Short mmCIF file of C-alpha atoms in Angstrom, two decimals:
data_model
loop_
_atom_site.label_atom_id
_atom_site.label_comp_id
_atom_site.label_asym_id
_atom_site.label_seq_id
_atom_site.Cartn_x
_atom_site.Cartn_y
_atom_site.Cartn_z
CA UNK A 1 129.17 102.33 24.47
CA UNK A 2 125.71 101.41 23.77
CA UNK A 3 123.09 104.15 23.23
CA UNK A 4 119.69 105.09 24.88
CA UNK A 5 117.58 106.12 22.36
CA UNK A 6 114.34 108.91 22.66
CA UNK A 7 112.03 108.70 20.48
CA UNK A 8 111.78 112.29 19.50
CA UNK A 9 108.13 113.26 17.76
CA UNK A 10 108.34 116.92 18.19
CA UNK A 11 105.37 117.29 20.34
CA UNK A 12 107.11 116.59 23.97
CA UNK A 13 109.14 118.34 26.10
CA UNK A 14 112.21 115.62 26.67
CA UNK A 15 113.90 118.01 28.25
CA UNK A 16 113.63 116.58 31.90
CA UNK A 17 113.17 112.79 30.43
CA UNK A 18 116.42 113.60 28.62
CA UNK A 19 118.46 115.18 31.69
CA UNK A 20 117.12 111.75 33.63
CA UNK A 21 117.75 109.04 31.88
CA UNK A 22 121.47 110.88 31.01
CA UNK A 23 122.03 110.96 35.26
CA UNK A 24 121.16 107.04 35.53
CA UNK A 25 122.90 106.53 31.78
CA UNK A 26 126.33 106.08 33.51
CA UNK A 27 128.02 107.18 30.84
CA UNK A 28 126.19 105.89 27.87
CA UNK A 29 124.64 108.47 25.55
CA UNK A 30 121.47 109.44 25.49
CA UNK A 31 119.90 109.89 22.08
CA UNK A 32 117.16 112.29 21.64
CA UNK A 33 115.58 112.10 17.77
CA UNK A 34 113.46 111.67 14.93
CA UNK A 35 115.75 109.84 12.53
CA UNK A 36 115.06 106.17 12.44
CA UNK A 37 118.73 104.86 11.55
CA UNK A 38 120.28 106.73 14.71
CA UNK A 39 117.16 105.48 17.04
CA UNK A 40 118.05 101.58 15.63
CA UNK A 41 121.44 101.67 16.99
CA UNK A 42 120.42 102.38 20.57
CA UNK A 43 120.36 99.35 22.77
CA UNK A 44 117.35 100.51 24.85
CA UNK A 45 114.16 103.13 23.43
CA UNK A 46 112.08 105.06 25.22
CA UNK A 47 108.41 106.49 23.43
CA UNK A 48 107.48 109.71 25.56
CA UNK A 49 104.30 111.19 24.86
CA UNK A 50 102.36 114.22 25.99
CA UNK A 51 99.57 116.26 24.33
CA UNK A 52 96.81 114.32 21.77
CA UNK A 53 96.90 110.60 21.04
CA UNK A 54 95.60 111.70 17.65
CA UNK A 55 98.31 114.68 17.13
CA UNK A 56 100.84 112.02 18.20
CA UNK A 57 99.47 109.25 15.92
CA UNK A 58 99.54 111.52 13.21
CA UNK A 59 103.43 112.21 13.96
CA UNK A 60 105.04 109.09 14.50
CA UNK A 61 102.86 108.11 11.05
CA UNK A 62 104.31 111.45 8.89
CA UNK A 63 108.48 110.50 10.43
CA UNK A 64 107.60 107.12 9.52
CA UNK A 65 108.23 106.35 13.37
CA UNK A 66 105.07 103.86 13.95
CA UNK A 67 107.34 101.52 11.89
CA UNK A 68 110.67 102.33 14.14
CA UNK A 69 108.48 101.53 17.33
CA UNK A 70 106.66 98.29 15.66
CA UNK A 71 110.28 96.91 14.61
CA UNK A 72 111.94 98.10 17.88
CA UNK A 73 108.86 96.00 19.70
CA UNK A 74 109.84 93.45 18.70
CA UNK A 75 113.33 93.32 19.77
CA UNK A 76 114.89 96.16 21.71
CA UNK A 77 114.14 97.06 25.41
CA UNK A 78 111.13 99.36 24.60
CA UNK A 79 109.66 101.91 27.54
CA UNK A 80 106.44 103.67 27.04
CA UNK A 81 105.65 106.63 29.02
CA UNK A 82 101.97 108.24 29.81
CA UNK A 83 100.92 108.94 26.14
CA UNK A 84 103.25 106.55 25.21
CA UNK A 85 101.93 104.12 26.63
CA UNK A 86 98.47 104.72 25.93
CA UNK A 87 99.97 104.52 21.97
CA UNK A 88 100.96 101.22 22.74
CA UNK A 89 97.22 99.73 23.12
CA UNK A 90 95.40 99.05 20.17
CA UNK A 91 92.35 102.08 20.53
CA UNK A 92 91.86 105.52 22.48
CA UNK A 93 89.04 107.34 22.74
CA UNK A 94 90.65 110.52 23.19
CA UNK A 95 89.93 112.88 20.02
CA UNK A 96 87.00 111.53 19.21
CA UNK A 97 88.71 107.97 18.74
CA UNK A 98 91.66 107.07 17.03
CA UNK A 99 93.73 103.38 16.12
CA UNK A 100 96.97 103.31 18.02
CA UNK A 101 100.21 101.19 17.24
CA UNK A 102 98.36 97.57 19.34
CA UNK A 103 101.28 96.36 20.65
CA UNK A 104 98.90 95.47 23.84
CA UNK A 105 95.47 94.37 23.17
CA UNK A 106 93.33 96.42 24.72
CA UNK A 107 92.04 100.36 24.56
CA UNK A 108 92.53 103.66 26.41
CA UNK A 109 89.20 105.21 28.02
CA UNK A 110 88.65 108.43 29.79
CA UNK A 111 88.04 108.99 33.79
CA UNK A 112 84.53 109.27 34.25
CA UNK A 113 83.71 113.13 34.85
CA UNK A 114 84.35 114.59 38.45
CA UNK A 115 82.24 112.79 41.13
CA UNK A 116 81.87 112.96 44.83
CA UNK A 117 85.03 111.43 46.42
CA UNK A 118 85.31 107.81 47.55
CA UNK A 119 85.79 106.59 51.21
CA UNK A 120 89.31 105.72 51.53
CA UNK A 121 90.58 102.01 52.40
CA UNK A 122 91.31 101.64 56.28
CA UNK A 123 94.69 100.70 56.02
CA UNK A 124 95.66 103.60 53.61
CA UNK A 125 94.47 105.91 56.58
CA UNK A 126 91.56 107.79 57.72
CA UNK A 127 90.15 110.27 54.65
CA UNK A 128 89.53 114.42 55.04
CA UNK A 129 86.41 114.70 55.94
CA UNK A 130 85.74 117.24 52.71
CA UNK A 131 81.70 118.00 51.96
CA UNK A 132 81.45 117.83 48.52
CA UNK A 133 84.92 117.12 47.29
CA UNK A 134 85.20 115.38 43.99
CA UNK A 135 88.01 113.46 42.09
CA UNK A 136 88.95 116.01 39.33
CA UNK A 137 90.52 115.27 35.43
CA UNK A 138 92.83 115.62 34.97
CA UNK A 139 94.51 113.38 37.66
CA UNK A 140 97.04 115.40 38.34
CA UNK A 141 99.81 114.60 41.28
CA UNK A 142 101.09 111.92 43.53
CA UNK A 143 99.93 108.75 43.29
CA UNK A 144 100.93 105.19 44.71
CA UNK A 145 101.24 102.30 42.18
CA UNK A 146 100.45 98.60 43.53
CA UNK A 147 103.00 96.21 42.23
CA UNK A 148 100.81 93.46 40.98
CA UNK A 149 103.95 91.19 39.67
CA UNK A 150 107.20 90.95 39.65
CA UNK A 151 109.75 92.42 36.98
CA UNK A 152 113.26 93.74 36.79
CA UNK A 153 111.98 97.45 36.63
CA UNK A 154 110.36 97.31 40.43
CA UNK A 155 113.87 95.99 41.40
CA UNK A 156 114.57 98.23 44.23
CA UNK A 157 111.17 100.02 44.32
CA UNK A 158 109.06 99.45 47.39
CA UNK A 159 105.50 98.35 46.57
CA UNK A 160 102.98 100.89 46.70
CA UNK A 161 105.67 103.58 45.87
CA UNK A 162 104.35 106.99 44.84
CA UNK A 163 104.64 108.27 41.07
CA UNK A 164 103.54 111.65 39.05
CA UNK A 165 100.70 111.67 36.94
CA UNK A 166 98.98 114.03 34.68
CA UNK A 167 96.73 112.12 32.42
CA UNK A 168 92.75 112.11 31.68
CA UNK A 169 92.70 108.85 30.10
CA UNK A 170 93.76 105.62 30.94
CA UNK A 171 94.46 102.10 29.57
CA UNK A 172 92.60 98.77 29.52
CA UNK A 173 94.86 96.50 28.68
CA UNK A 174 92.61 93.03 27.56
CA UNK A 175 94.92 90.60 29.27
CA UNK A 176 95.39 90.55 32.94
CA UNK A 177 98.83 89.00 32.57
CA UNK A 178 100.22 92.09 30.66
CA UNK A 179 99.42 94.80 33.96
CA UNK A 180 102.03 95.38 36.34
CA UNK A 181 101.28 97.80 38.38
CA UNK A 182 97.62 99.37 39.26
CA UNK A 183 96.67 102.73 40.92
CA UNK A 184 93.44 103.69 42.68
CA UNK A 185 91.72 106.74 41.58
CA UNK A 186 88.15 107.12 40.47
CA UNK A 187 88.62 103.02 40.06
CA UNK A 188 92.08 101.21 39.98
CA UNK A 189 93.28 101.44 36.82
CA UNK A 190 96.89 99.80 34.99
CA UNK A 191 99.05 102.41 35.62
CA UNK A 192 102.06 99.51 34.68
CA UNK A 193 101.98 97.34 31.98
CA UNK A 194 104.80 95.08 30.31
CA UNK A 195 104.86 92.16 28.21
CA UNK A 196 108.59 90.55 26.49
CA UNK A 197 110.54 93.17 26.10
CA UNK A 198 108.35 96.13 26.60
CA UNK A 199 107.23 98.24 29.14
CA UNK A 200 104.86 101.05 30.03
CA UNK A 201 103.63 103.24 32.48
CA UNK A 202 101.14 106.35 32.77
CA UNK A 203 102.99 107.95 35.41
CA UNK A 204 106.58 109.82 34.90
CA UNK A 205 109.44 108.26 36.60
CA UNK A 206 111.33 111.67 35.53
CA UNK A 207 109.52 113.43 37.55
CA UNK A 208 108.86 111.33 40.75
CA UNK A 209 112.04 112.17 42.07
CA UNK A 210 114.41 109.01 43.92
CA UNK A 211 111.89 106.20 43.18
CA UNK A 212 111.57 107.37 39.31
CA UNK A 213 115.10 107.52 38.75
CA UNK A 214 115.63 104.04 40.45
CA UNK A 215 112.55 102.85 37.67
CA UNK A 216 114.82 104.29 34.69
CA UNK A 217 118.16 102.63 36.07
CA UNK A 218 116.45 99.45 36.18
CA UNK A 219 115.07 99.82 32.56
CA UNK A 220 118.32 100.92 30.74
CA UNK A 221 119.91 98.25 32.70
CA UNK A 222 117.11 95.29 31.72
CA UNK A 223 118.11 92.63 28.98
CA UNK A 224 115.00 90.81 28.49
CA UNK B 1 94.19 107.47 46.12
CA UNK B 2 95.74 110.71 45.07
CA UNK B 3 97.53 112.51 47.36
CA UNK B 4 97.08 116.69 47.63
CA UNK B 5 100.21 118.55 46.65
CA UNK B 6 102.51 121.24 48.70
CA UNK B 7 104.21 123.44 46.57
CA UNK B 8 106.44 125.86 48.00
CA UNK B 9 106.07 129.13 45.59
CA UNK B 10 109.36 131.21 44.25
CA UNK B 11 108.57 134.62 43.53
CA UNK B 12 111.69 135.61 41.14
CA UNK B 13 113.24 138.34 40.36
CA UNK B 14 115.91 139.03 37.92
CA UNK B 15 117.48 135.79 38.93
CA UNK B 16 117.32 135.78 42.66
CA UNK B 17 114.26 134.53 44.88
CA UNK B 18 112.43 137.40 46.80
CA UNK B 19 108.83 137.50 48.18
CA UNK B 20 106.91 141.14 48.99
CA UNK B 21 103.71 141.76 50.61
CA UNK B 22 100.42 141.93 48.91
CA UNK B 23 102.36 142.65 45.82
CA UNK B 24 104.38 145.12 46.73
CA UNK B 25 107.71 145.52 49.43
CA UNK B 26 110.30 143.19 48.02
CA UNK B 27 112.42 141.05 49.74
CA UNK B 28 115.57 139.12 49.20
CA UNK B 29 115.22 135.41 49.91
CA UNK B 30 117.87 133.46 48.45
CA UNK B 31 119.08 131.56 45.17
CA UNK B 32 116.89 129.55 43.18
CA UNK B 33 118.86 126.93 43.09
CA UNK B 34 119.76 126.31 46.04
CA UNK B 35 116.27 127.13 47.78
CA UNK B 36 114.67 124.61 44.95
CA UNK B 37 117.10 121.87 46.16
CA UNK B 38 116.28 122.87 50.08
CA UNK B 39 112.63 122.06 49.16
CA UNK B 40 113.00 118.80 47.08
CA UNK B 41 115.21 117.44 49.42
CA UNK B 42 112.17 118.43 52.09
CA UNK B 43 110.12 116.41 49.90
CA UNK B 44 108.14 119.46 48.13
CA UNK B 45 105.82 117.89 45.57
CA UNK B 46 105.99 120.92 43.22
CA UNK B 47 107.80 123.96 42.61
CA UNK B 48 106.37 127.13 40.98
CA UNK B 49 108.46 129.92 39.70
CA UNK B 50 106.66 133.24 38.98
CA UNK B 51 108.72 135.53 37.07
CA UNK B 52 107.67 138.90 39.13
CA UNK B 53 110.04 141.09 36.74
CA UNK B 54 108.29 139.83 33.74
CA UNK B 55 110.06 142.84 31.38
CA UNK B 56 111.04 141.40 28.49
CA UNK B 57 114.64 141.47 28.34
CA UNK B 58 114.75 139.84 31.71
CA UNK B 59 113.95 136.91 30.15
CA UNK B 60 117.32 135.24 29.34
CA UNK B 61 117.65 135.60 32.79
CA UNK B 62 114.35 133.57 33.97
CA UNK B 63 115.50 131.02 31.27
CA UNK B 64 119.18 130.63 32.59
CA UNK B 65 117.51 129.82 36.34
CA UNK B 66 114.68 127.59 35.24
CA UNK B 67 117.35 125.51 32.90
CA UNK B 68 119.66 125.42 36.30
CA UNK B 69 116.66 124.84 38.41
CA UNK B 70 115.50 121.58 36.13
CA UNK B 71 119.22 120.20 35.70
CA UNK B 72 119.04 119.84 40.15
CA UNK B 73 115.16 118.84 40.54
CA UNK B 74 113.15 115.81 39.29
CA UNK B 75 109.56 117.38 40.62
CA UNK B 76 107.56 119.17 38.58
CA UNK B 77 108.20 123.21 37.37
CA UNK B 78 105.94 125.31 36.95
CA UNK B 79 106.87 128.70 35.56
CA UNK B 80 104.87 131.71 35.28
CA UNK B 81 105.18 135.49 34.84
CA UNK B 82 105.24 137.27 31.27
CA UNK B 83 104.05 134.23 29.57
CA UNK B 84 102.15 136.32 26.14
CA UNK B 85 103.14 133.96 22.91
CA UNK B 86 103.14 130.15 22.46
CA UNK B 87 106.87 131.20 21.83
CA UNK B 88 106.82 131.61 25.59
CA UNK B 89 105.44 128.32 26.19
CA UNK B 90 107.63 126.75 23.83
CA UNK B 91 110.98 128.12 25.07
CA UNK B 92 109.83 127.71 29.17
CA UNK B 93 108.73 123.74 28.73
CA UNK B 94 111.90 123.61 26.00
CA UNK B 95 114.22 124.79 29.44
CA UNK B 96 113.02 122.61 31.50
CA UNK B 97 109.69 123.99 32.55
CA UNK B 98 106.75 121.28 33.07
CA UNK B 99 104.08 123.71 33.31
CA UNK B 100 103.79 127.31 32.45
CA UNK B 101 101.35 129.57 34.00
CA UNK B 102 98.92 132.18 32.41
CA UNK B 103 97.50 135.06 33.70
CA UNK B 104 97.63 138.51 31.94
CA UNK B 105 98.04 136.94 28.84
CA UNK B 106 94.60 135.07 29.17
CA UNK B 107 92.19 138.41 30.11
CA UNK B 108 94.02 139.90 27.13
CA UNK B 109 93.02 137.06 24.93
CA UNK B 110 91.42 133.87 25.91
CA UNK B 111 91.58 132.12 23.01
CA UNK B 112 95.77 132.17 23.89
CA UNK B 113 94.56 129.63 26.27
CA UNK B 114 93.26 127.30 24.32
CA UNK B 115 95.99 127.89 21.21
CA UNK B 116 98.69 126.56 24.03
CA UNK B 117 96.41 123.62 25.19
CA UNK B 118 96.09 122.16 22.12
CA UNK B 119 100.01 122.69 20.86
CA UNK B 120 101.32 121.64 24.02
CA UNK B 121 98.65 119.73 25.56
CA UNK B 122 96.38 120.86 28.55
CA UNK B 123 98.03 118.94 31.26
CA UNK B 124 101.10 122.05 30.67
CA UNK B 125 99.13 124.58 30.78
CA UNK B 126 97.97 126.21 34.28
CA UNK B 127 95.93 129.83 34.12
CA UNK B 128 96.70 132.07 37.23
CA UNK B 129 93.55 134.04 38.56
CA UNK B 130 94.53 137.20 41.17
CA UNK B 131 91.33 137.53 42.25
CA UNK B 132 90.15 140.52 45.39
CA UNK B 133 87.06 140.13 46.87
CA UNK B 134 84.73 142.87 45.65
CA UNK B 135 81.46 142.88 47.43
CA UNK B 136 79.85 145.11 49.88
CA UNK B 137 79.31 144.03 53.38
CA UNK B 138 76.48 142.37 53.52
CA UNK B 139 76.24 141.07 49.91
CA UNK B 140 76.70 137.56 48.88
CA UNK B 141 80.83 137.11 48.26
CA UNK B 142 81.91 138.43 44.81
CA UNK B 143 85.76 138.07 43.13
CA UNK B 144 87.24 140.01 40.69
CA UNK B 145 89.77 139.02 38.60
CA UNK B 146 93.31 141.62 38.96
CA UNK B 147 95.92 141.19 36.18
CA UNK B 148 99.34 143.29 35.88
CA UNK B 149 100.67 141.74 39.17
CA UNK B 150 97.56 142.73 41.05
CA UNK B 151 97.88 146.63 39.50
CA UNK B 152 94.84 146.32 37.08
CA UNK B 153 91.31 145.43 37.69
CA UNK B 154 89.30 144.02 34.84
CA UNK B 155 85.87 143.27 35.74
CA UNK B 156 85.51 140.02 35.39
CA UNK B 157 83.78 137.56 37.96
CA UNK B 158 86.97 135.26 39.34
CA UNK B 159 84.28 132.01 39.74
CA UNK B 160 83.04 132.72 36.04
CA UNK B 161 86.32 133.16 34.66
CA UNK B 162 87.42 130.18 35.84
CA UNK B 163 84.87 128.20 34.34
CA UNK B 164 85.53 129.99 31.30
CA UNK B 165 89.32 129.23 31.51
CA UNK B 166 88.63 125.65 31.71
CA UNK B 167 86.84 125.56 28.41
CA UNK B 168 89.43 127.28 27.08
CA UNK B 169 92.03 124.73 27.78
CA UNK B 170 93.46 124.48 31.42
CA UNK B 171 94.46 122.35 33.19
CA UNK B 172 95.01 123.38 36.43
CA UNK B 173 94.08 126.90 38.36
CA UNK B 174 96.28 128.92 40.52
CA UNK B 175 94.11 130.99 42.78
CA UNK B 176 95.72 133.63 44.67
CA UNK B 177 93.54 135.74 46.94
CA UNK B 178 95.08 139.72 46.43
CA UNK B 179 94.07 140.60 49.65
CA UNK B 180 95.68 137.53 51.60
CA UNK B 181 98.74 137.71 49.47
CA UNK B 182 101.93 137.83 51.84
CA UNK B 183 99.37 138.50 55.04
CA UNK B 184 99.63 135.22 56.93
CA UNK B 185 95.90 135.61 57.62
CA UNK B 186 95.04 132.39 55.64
CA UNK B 187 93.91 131.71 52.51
CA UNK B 188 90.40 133.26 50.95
CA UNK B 189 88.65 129.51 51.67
CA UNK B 190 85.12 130.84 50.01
CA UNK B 191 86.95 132.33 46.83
CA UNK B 192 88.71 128.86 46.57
CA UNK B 193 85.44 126.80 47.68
CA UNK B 194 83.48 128.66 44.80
CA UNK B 195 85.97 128.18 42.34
CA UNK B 196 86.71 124.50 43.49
CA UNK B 197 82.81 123.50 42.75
CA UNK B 198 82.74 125.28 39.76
CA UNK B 199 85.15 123.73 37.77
CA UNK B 200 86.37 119.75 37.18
CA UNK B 201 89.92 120.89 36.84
CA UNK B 202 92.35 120.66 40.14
CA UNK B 203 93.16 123.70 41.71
CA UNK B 204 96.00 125.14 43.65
CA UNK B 205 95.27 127.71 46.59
CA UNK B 206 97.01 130.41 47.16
CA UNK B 207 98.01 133.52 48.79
CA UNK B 208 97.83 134.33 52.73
CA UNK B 209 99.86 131.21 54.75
CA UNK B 210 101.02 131.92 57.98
CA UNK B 211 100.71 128.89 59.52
CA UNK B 212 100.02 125.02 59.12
CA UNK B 213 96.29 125.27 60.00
CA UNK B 214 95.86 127.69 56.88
CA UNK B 215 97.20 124.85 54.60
CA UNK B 216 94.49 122.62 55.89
CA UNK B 217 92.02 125.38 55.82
CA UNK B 218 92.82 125.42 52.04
CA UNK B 219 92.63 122.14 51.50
CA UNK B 220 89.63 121.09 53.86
CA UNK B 221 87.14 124.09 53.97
CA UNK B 222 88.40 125.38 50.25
CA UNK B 223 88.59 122.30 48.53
CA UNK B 224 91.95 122.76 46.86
CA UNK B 225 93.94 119.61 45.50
CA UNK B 226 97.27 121.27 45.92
CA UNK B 227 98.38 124.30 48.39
CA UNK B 228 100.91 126.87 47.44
CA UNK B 229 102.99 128.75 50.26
CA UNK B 230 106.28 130.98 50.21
CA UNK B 231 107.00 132.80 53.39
CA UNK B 232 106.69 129.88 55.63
CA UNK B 233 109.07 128.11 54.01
CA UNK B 234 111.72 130.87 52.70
CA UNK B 235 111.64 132.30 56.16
CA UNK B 236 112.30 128.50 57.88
CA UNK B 237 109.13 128.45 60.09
CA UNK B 238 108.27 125.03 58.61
CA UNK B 239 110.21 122.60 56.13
CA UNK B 240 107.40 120.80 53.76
CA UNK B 241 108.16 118.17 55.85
CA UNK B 242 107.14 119.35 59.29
CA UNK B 243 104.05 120.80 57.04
CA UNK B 244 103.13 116.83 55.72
CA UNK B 245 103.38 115.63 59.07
CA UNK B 246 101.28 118.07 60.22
CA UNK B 247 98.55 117.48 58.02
CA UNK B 248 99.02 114.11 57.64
CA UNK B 249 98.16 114.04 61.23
CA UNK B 250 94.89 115.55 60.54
CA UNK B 251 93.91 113.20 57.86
CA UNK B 252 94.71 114.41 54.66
CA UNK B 253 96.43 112.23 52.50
CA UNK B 254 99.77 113.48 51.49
CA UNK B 255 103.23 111.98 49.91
CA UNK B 256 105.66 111.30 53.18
#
C-alpha cells in the first residue's frame, strides 16, 4: 500500500498532522521523516511548517530536503501547510527577508500592525459594536476561506467553510490563477493556493476539526 | 472576518478534571477525555488544560491525558501548569499539545519566554498572567501579577507585564482575574480592557463566568478575542453551543 509521506524538518510538532492524516489514511501508512529515499516512495507529501521561514529554510537546506520538495514538485501530490506554504513562494519577509524554494511566483508579507477593526460585510452579519477594538497578529483562530475555484480538495467542503489559523504573515502569490481560496482579515488575503500537482494553504486542516479532515481525505485521495 | 474563540478550560489534576474556587476547594468534574470530546462535539473552538498539580512527578500523568486527549480532538490544546524548561515545551507540543502556557516560569525568568518563542515559534507559546486588583478605593485600577497558583504575589504591574511578555515572545495572553476566579461574578472587564489596548497580541479572558452575559461582557466591554470558562460548562448550565447562539444573537461573530 502506497505511503503518505511528512516531510519531517525537526522544527514542527507533526504530532496532530500525523494522528490526522493516519485517521483519513485508510490504512495506508503514514510516513513521518527526514530521510529523502523513504519520503520518495510515498505516493502523496505533505511540507508542514511552523516557527521561522529562515530557521526552516536553513533546515530543509542542511537535510538536503529543498531538493526532495523541488523534485517531489514536480511530480508527486505535494501539500503545503501554513509555513509550508509560505516556503513554497519565491520571498518572505519574515526574519529580516529570506529566498524560499519559488515553486509559486510571488512573496510572503506581514499583516500590517494592529489597527482599528473594519465594518463587517452585511451579509456576514451585523459586527460587535467594540470601541476601539483592533485586528491583532498574530491572526490567531477561526476563520472562513472563500472558495475562489474549483479543485478536488474543496470536494465536499462547503464554500466559505471555517479553518484554524495562527500565522503573522501571509502570501502573495503573483498569478491570480494559482489562489484558491481567500480569507478576509485586515484585507483578503490567499489563504489557498494550488497549481499542477501542488497545493497549499495557511490554515491547518488538522486542526479545524470535520471540514479539515474532509480537506486531507480529498488530498491523499487526489491524482492530479 | 475572524471569529472570537470559546474555550472551555480543564483544570487537571493528577489525571482527572476538577475545578475549585478562587484557587482553592477542589472539585471532581469528570475525565478528560471524555469531557474534551463532550466539548468538541459542542463545537468548542479550543481546549486548555492547566495542570493544577504541577509537582513534578505528576507529570507522566499530565502527558498520558494530553497524548489521549489529542488522539480524540482535532481543535487546538493548550496545556499549561509546571511548564519551567524548553524540555517542557518540547515534550507537551511532542504529546500532542498545540500550545503550552507560561506563567511562573516567566516572573522567574523572562528571557524563558523568548528562548521557547524562538525554538518553537511564538504562535505555541501563550504566557498566563493571575493578576488581583491591587488599588485602593478611590485610586485609578491597578493589577498585580500572582504566580504559584495565585499563592505568591510579585509586584509586578499585570498591564506592564504584559507588554513586557509580548516582547519577550508571546503569542497569546491568558488573563485570569484572582479575585473572579470560580465566583460567577463576571470577568475583571477593566483588567482585560487595559491589557487588551496595551498589547497587539490576542488575548483570552478569564476567570469569573457565571453566565452568558459575562462571556459577552468579556468580549464586548474587555476586548478579548477568545473567552475561557469552566464551571458553566462542567456543571451543564450551557453547552458551547447554547453559549454561540447566544452571542451570536448579540452580534459577535462566532464559528456555528
Amino acid at each position: 500500500m502506497s505511503a503518505i509521506g511528512v516531510i519531517d524538518y525537526g522544527m514542527g510538532n507533526l504530532h496532530s498532522l500525523g494522528k490526522s492524516l493516519e485517521r483519513v489514511a485508510e490504512g495506508r501508512r503514514v510516513e513521518i521523516s527526514y530521510d529523502p529515499d523513504k519520503l520518495l516512495k510515498c505516493d502523496h507529501l505533505v511540507l508542514p511548517g511552523v516557527g521561522g521561514v529562515r530557521a526552516c529554510m536553513n533546515e530543509l537546506r542542511r537535510l538536503e530536503l529543498n531538493e526532495l520538495v523541488m523534485e517531489v514538485a514536480r511530480k508527486k501530490p505535494l501539500l503545503g501547510i501554513c509555513l509550508g506554504m509560505q516556503v513554497m513562494l519565491e520571498h518572505s519577509d519574515e526574519n529580516g527577508g529570506v529566498a524560499a524554494l519559488g515553486l509559486f511566483p510571488g512573496n510572503v508579507v506581514r499583516f500590517p500592525d494592529p489597527q482599528p477593526a473594519e465594518p463587517s460585510p452585511a451579509a456576514d452579519g451585523p459586527s460587535p459594536a467594540h470601541h476601539g477594538d483592533r485586528l491583532k497578529v498574530p491572526h490567531m483562530g477561526w476563520n472562513r476561506v472563500r472558495q475562489t475555484r474549483p479543485h478536488p480538495v474543496w470536494q465536499g467542503v462547503p464554500d466559505d467553510s471555517w479553518f484554524y489559523f495562527v500565522h503573522s504573515y501571509h502570501a502573495l502569490p503573483q498569478n491570480p490563477a494559482h489562489t484558491l481560496g481567500t480569507t478576509d482579515y485586515i484585507h483578503p488575503f490567499a489563504s489557498a493556493i494550488a497549481r499542477d500537482n501542488i497545493v497549499a494553504f495557511q490554515f491547518h486542516p488538522e486542526k479545524s476539526q470535520g471540514v479539515g479532515m474532509t480537506l486531507l481525505s480529498n488530498f491523499v485521495n487526489w491524482t492530479p | 472576518m475572524l471569529a472570537k474563540r470559546i474555550i472551555p478550560c480543564l483544570d487537571i489534576d493528577r489525571g482527572r478534571v476538577v475545578k475549585g474556587v478562587k484557587f482553592e476547594e477542589v472539585r471532581d468534574a469528570g475525565d478528560p477525555v471524555e469531557v474534551a470530546r463532550r466539548y468538541d462535539q459542542q463545537g468548542a473552538d479550543e481546549l486548555v488544560f492547566l495542570d493544577i498539580t504541577a509537582s513534578s512527578e505528576d507529570r507522566p500523568t499530565l502527558f498520558a491525558t494530553v497524548e489521549a486527549v489529542a488522539r480524540e480532538i482535532y481543535i487546538p490544546l493548550t496545556v499549561g501548569g509546571g511548564v519551567r524548561t524548553c524540555a517542557d515545551v518540547r515534550a507537551l507540543l511532542s504529546r500532542g499539545a498545540d500550545k503550552v502556557s507560561i506563567n511562573t516560569a516567566a516572573v522567574d525568568n523572562p528571557d524563558f519566554v523568548t528562548e521557547a518563542a524562538d525554538r518553537y515559534g511564538v504562535q505555541c507559546i501563550v504566557v498566563a498572567i493571575d493578576a488581583k486588583r491591587v488599588n485602593k478605593k478611590k485610586e485609578a485600577p491597578r493589577w498585580e501579577v500572582f504566580t504559584h497558583g495565585g499563592r505568591k504575589a510579585t509586584g509586578i504591574d499585570a498591564v506592564e507585564w504584559a507588554a513586557k511578555m509580548v516582547e519577550k515572545g508571546a503569542g497569546e495572553l491568558l488573563l485570569t482575574s484572582m479575585d473572579r476566579d470560580g465566583t460567577k461574578a463576571g470577568y475583571d472587564v477593566e483588567f482585560l480592557r487595559a491589557v487588551s489596548d496595551a498589547v497587539p497580541v490576542p488575548i483570552v479572558a478569564s476567570g469569573g463566568v457565571g453566565s452568558l452575559e459575562h462571556l459577552y461582557e468579556g468580549l464586548d466591554q474587555g476586548g478579548a478575542d477568545a473567552v475561557l470558562a469552566a464551571s458553566i460548562f462542567h456543571q451543564g448550565t450551557y453547552t458551547v453551543g447554547q453559549a454561540k447562539q447566544f452571542l451570536a444573537g448579540h452580534g459577535v461573530r462566532v464559528r456555528l
